[in-house]
PDB file of C-alpha atoms in Angstrom:
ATOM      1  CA  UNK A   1    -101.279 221.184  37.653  1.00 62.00           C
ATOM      2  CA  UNK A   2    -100.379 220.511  34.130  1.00 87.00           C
ATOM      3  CA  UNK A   3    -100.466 217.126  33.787  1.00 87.00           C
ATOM      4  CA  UNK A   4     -98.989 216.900  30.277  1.00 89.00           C
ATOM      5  CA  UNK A   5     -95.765 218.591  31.369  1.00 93.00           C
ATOM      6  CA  UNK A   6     -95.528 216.112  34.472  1.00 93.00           C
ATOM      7  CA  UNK A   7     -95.590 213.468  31.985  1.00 94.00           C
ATOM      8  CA  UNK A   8     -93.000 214.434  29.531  1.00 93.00           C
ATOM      9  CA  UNK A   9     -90.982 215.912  32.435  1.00 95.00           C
ATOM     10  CA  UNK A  10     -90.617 212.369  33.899  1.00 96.00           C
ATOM     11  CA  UNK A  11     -90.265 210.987  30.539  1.00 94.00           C
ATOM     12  CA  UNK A  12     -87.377 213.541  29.811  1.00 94.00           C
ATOM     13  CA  UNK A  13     -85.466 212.618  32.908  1.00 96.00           C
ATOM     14  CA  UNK A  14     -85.715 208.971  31.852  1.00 94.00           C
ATOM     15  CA  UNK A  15     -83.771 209.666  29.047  1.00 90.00           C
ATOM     16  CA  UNK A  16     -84.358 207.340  26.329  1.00 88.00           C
ATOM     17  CA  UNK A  17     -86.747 205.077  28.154  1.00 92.00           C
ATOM     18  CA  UNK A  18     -87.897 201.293  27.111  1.00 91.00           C
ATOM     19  CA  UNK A  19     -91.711 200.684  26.406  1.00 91.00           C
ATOM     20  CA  UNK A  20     -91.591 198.640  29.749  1.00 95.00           C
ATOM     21  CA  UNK A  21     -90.111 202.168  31.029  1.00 96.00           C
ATOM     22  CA  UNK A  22     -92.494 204.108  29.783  1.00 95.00           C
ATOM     23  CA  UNK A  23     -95.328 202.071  30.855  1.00 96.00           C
ATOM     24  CA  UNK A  24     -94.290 202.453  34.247  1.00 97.00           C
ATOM     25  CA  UNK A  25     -93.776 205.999  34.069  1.00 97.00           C
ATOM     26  CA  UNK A  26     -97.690 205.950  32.205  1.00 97.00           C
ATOM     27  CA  UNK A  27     -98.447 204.244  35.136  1.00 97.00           C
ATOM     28  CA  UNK A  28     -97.373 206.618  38.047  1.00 96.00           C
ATOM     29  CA  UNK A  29     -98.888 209.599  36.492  1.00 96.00           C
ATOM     30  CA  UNK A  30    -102.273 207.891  36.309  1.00 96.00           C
ATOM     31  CA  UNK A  31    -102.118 207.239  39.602  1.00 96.00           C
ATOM     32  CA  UNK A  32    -100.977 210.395  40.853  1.00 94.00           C
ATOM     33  CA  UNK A  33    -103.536 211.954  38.663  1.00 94.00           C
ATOM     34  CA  UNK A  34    -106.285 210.431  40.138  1.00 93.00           C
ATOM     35  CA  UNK A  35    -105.262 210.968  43.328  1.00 93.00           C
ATOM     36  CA  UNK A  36    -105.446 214.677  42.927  1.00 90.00           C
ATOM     37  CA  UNK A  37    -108.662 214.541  41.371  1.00 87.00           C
ATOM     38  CA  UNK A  38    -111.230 216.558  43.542  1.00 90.00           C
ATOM     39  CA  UNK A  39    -114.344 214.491  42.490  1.00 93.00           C
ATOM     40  CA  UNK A  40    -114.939 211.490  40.037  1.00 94.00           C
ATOM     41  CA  UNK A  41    -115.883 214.564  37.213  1.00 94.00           C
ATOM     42  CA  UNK A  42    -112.903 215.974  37.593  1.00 92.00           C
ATOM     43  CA  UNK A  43    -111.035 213.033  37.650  1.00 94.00           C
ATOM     44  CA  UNK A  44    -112.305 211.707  34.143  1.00 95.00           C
ATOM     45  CA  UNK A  45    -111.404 214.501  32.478  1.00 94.00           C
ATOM     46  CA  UNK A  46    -107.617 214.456  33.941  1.00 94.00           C
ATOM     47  CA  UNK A  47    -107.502 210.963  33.208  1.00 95.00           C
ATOM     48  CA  UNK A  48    -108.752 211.402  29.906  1.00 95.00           C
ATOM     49  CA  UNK A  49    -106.091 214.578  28.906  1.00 94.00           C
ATOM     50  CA  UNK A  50    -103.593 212.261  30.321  1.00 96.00           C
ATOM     51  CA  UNK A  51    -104.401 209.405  28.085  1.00 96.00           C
ATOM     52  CA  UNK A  52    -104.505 211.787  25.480  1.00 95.00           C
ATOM     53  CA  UNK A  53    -100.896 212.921  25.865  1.00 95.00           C
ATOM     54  CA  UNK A  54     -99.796 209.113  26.626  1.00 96.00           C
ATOM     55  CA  UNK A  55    -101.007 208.696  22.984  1.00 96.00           C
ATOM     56  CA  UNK A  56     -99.032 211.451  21.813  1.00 94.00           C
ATOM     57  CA  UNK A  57     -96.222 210.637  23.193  1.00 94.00           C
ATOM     58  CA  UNK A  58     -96.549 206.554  22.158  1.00 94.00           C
ATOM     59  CA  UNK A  59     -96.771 207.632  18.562  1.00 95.00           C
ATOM     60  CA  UNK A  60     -93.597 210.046  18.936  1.00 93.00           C
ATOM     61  CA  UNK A  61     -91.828 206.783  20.824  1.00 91.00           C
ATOM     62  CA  UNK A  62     -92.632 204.491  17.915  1.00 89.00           C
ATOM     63  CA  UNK A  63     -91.563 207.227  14.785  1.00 91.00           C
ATOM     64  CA  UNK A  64     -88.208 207.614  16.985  1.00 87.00           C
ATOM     65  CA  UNK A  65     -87.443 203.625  17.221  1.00 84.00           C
ATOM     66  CA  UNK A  66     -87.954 203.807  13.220  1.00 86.00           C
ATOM     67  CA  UNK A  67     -85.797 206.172  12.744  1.00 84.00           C
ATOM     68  CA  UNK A  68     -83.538 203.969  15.126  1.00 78.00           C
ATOM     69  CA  UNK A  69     -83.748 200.946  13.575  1.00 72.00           C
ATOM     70  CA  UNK A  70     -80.948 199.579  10.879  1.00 71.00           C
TER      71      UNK A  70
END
């Protein structure tokens, strides 16, 4: 499983979602990540791509709300 494109899939049917939003949705992939995860190995380096693309995608959230703001 790509768990990049889970991520921004759930972020993309949230629409425009707050930073409380997003935090949850941050949330319920990290879970569900780890939960997959076959071993503690494998579930570092999951976790760790994830966080990686929450990072991303927190940077992209933060240039939008400039570009937002009055």
């Amino acid at each position: 499983m790509n768990h990049t494109r889970m991520l921004f899939d759930r972020l993309l049917v949230a629409g425009k979602p707050t930073a409380a939003e997003r935090e949850r949705i941050y949330e319920d992939c990290r879970k569900e990540v780890a939960a997959l995860a076959k071993d503690d190995s494998a579930r570092a380096k999951a976790l760790d791509s994830l966080e990686k693309a929450i990072r991303r995608q927190e940077m992209q959230a933060l240039y939008e709300d400039t570009l937002d703001a009055p």
